[in-house]
Amino acid sequence: MLTADFNGIRFILAFSDEQALARYAQARGEFAREWSYRTVLGARLLDVAVPAAAVPCGVALDCADGTDGMVFPPVTGIVPDAAAVDREVGGEARVGR
C-alpha cells in the first residue's frame, strides 16, 4: 500500500477512482510510469489495514485533490477503538499507542 507519514502518524493513501490516482501521479511528476493498484472497500482499510499497521495510522482519500480530498484520522469513531490514538484505557484517555 502507498503510505505517507505526517507528524508521527502513518496515512494509507487511497483513491476513489483511477482518475484520482492519475491526479496524484501527475502532482508527483510521475504520470508516465505505470501505477499498479488494488480495489479495496474503504471499511476494510479502516477495519483491517489500519490496525495491521502497528503504528498510529489513518487514511487519506484523494490526497492530490486539495479541499476535495478527505482525511480519516486514527481516532475513536473512525478507526477500530484498539487502533485509535485517543481511546480510553483503564478509565483514562490515552493518546498514542
Coordinates of N, CA and C in Angstrom, one line a residue:
M1 N 0.8 -1.2 0.0 CA 0.0 0.0 0.0 C 0.9 1.2 0.0
L2 N 0.4 2.2 -0.6 CA 1.0 3.5 -0.7 C 0.8 4.3 0.6
T3 N 1.8 4.7 1.3 CA 1.6 5.4 2.6 C 2.5 6.6 2.6
A4 N 2.1 7.5 3.6 CA 2.9 8.7 3.9 C 2.8 9.0 5.4
D5 N 3.9 9.4 6.0 CA 4.0 9.7 7.4 C 3.9 11.2 7.6
F6 N 3.0 11.7 8.5 CA 2.9 13.1 8.8 C 2.7 13.3 10.3
N7 N 3.6 14.0 10.9 CA 3.5 14.3 12.4 C 3.4 13.0 13.2
G8 N 4.1 12.0 12.9 CA 4.1 10.7 13.7 C 3.0 9.8 13.4
I9 N 2.1 10.1 12.4 CA 1.0 9.3 12.0 C 1.2 8.8 10.6
R10 N 1.0 7.5 10.4 CA 1.1 7.0 9.0 C -0.3 7.1 8.4
F11 N -0.4 7.5 7.2 CA -1.6 7.5 6.4 C -1.5 6.6 5.2
I12 N -2.5 5.8 5.0 CA -2.7 5.0 3.8 C -3.3 5.9 2.8
L13 N -2.6 6.0 1.6 CA -3.1 6.9 0.6 C -4.1 6.1 -0.3
A14 N -5.3 6.5 -0.3 CA -6.4 5.8 -1.0 C -7.0 6.8 -2.1
F15 N -7.5 6.2 -3.1 CA -8.1 7.0 -4.2 C -9.4 6.4 -4.6
S16 N -10.4 7.3 -4.8 CA -11.8 6.9 -5.1 C -11.9 6.3 -6.5
D17 N -11.0 6.6 -7.4 CA -11.1 6.1 -8.8 C -9.7 6.3 -9.5
E18 N -9.6 5.7 -10.7 CA -8.4 5.8 -11.4 C -8.0 7.2 -11.7
Q19 N -8.9 8.1 -11.9 CA -8.6 9.5 -12.2 C -8.0 10.2 -11.0
A20 N -8.4 9.9 -9.8 CA -7.9 10.4 -8.6 C -6.4 10.0 -8.5
L21 N -6.2 8.7 -8.7 CA -4.8 8.2 -8.7 C -3.9 8.9 -9.8
A22 N -4.5 9.1 -11.0 CA -3.8 9.8 -12.0 C -3.4 11.2 -11.6
R23 N -4.3 11.9 -10.9 CA -4.0 13.3 -10.5 C -2.9 13.2 -9.4
Y24 N -2.9 12.2 -8.6 CA -1.8 12.1 -7.6 C -0.5 11.8 -8.4
A25 N -0.5 11.0 -9.3 CA 0.7 10.7 -10.1 C 1.2 11.9 -10.8
Q26 N 0.3 12.7 -11.4 CA 0.7 13.9 -12.1 C 1.3 14.9 -11.1
A27 N 0.7 15.1 -9.9 CA 1.2 16.0 -8.9 C 2.6 15.7 -8.5
R28 N 2.9 14.4 -8.5 CA 4.3 13.9 -8.1 C 5.2 13.9 -9.3
G29 N 4.8 14.3 -10.5 CA 5.6 14.3 -11.6 C 6.0 12.9 -12.1
E30 N 5.1 11.9 -11.8 CA 5.4 10.5 -12.1 C 4.2 9.9 -12.9
F31 N 3.6 10.8 -13.8 CA 2.5 10.3 -14.6 C 2.8 9.3 -15.6
A32 N 4.1 9.4 -16.1 CA 4.5 8.5 -17.2 C 4.7 7.0 -16.8
R33 N 5.0 6.8 -15.5 CA 5.3 5.4 -15.1 C 4.0 4.7 -14.9
E34 N 4.0 3.3 -14.9 CA 2.9 2.5 -14.6 C 2.6 2.4 -13.1
W35 N 1.4 2.6 -12.7 CA 0.9 2.5 -11.3 C 0.0 1.3 -11.2
S36 N 0.4 0.3 -10.5 CA -0.5 -0.8 -10.2 C -1.3 -0.4 -9.0
Y37 N -2.5 -1.0 -8.9 CA -3.4 -0.6 -7.8 C -4.3 -1.8 -7.5
R38 N -4.9 -1.8 -6.4 CA -5.9 -2.8 -5.9 C -7.1 -2.1 -5.4
T39 N -8.3 -2.6 -5.8 CA -9.5 -2.0 -5.3 C -9.9 -2.7 -4.0
V40 N -10.1 -1.8 -3.0 CA -10.4 -2.3 -1.6 C -11.5 -1.4 -1.1
L41 N -12.4 -2.0 -0.4 CA -13.5 -1.2 0.3 C -12.9 -0.3 1.4
G42 N -13.4 0.9 1.5 CA -12.9 1.8 2.5 C -13.1 1.2 3.9
A43 N -14.2 0.6 4.2 CA -14.4 0.0 5.5 C -13.3 -1.1 5.8
R44 N -12.9 -1.8 4.8 CA -11.8 -2.8 5.0 C -10.5 -2.1 5.3
L45 N -10.2 -1.0 4.7 CA -9.0 -0.2 5.0 C -9.0 0.2 6.5
L46 N -10.1 0.8 6.9 CA -10.2 1.3 8.3 C -10.3 0.1 9.3
D47 N -11.0 -1.0 9.0 CA -11.1 -2.0 10.0 C -10.0 -3.0 10.0
V48 N -9.3 -3.2 8.9 CA -8.3 -4.2 8.8 C -6.9 -3.7 8.6
A49 N -6.7 -2.8 7.6 CA -5.4 -2.3 7.3 C -4.8 -1.4 8.3
V50 N -5.7 -0.5 8.8 CA -5.2 0.5 9.8 C -4.7 -0.2 11.1
P51 N -5.4 -1.2 11.7 CA -4.9 -1.9 12.9 C -3.7 -2.7 12.6
A52 N -3.6 -3.2 11.3 CA -2.4 -4.0 11.0 C -1.1 -3.2 10.8
A53 N -1.2 -1.9 10.7 CA -0.1 -1.1 10.5 C 0.9 -1.1 11.7
A54 N 0.4 -1.3 12.9 CA 1.2 -1.4 14.1 C 1.8 -0.1 14.5
V55 N 1.4 1.0 13.9 CA 1.7 2.4 14.3 C 0.5 3.2 14.1
P56 N 0.4 4.4 14.8 CA -0.8 5.2 14.6 C -1.0 5.4 13.1
C57 N -2.2 5.1 12.6 CA -2.5 5.1 11.1 C -3.9 5.5 10.8
G58 N -4.0 6.4 9.8 CA -5.3 6.8 9.3 C -5.3 6.6 7.8
V59 N -6.3 7.2 7.1 CA -6.5 7.1 5.7 C -6.6 8.5 5.1
A60 N -5.9 8.8 4.0 CA -6.0 10.0 3.3 C -6.6 9.6 1.9
L61 N -7.8 10.1 1.7 CA -8.5 9.8 0.4 C -8.4 10.9 -0.6
D62 N -7.9 10.6 -1.8 CA -7.8 11.6 -2.9 C -6.9 12.8 -2.4
C63 N -5.7 12.5 -1.9 CA -4.9 13.5 -1.3 C -4.4 14.5 -2.3
A64 N -4.4 14.3 -3.6 CA -4.0 15.3 -4.6 C -5.1 16.2 -5.0
D65 N -6.3 16.1 -4.4 CA -7.4 16.9 -4.8 C -7.7 18.1 -3.9
G66 N -6.7 18.5 -3.1 CA -6.9 19.7 -2.3 C -8.1 19.6 -1.3
T67 N -8.9 20.6 -1.3 CA -10.0 20.5 -0.3 C -11.1 19.5 -0.6
D68 N -11.0 18.9 -1.8 CA -12.0 17.8 -2.2 C -11.5 16.5 -1.6
G69 N -10.3 16.4 -1.2 CA -9.8 15.2 -0.5 C -10.3 15.1 0.9
M70 N -10.2 13.9 1.5 CA -10.6 13.7 2.9 C -9.6 13.0 3.7
V71 N -9.5 13.3 5.0 CA -8.6 12.6 5.9 C -9.4 11.9 7.0
F72 N -9.1 10.7 7.2 CA -9.7 9.9 8.2 C -8.6 9.6 9.3
P73 N -8.6 10.4 10.3 CA -7.5 10.2 11.3 C -7.7 9.0 12.2
P74 N -6.7 8.5 12.9 CA -6.8 7.3 13.7 C -7.4 7.7 15.1
V75 N -8.7 8.1 15.1 CA -9.3 8.4 16.4 C -10.6 7.6 16.5
T76 N -11.1 7.5 17.8 CA -12.3 6.7 18.0 C -13.5 7.3 17.2
G77 N -14.3 6.3 16.7 CA -15.4 6.7 15.8 C -15.0 6.6 14.4
I78 N -13.7 6.6 14.1 CA -13.3 6.5 12.7 C -12.6 5.1 12.5
V79 N -11.7 4.8 13.3 CA -11.0 3.5 13.2 C -11.4 2.6 14.4
P80 N -11.1 1.3 14.3 CA -11.5 0.5 15.5 C -10.8 1.1 16.8
D81 N -11.5 0.9 17.9 CA -11.1 1.5 19.1 C -9.7 1.1 19.5
A82 N -9.3 -0.1 19.2 CA -8.0 -0.6 19.6 C -6.9 0.1 18.8
A83 N -7.2 0.7 17.6 CA -6.2 1.4 16.8 C -6.3 2.9 17.0
A84 N -7.2 3.4 17.8 CA -7.4 4.8 17.9 C -6.4 5.4 18.9
V85 N -5.8 6.5 18.6 CA -4.8 7.2 19.4 C -5.4 7.9 20.6
D86 N -6.7 8.1 20.6 CA -7.4 8.9 21.7 C -8.3 8.0 22.5
R87 N -8.1 6.7 22.5 CA -9.0 5.8 23.2 C -8.8 5.9 24.7
E88 N -9.8 5.4 25.5 CA -9.6 5.4 26.9 C -9.1 4.0 27.3
V89 N -8.1 4.0 28.2 CA -7.6 2.8 28.7 C -7.6 2.8 30.2
G90 N -8.4 2.0 30.9 CA -8.5 2.0 32.3 C -9.1 3.2 32.9
G91 N -10.1 3.8 32.1 CA -10.8 5.0 32.6 C -10.1 6.3 32.3
E92 N -8.9 6.2 31.7 CA -8.2 7.4 31.4 C -8.0 7.5 29.9
A93 N -8.0 8.8 29.3 CA -7.8 9.0 27.9 C -6.3 8.6 27.6
R94 N -6.1 7.9 26.5 CA -4.8 7.6 26.1 C -4.5 8.2 24.8
V95 N -3.4 8.9 24.6 CA -3.0 9.4 23.4 C -1.8 8.6 22.9
G96 N -1.9 8.2 21.7 CA -0.8 7.3 21.1 C -1.1 5.9 21.4
R97 N -0.2 5.0 20.9 CA -0.5 3.6 21.1 C 0.2 3.1 22.3

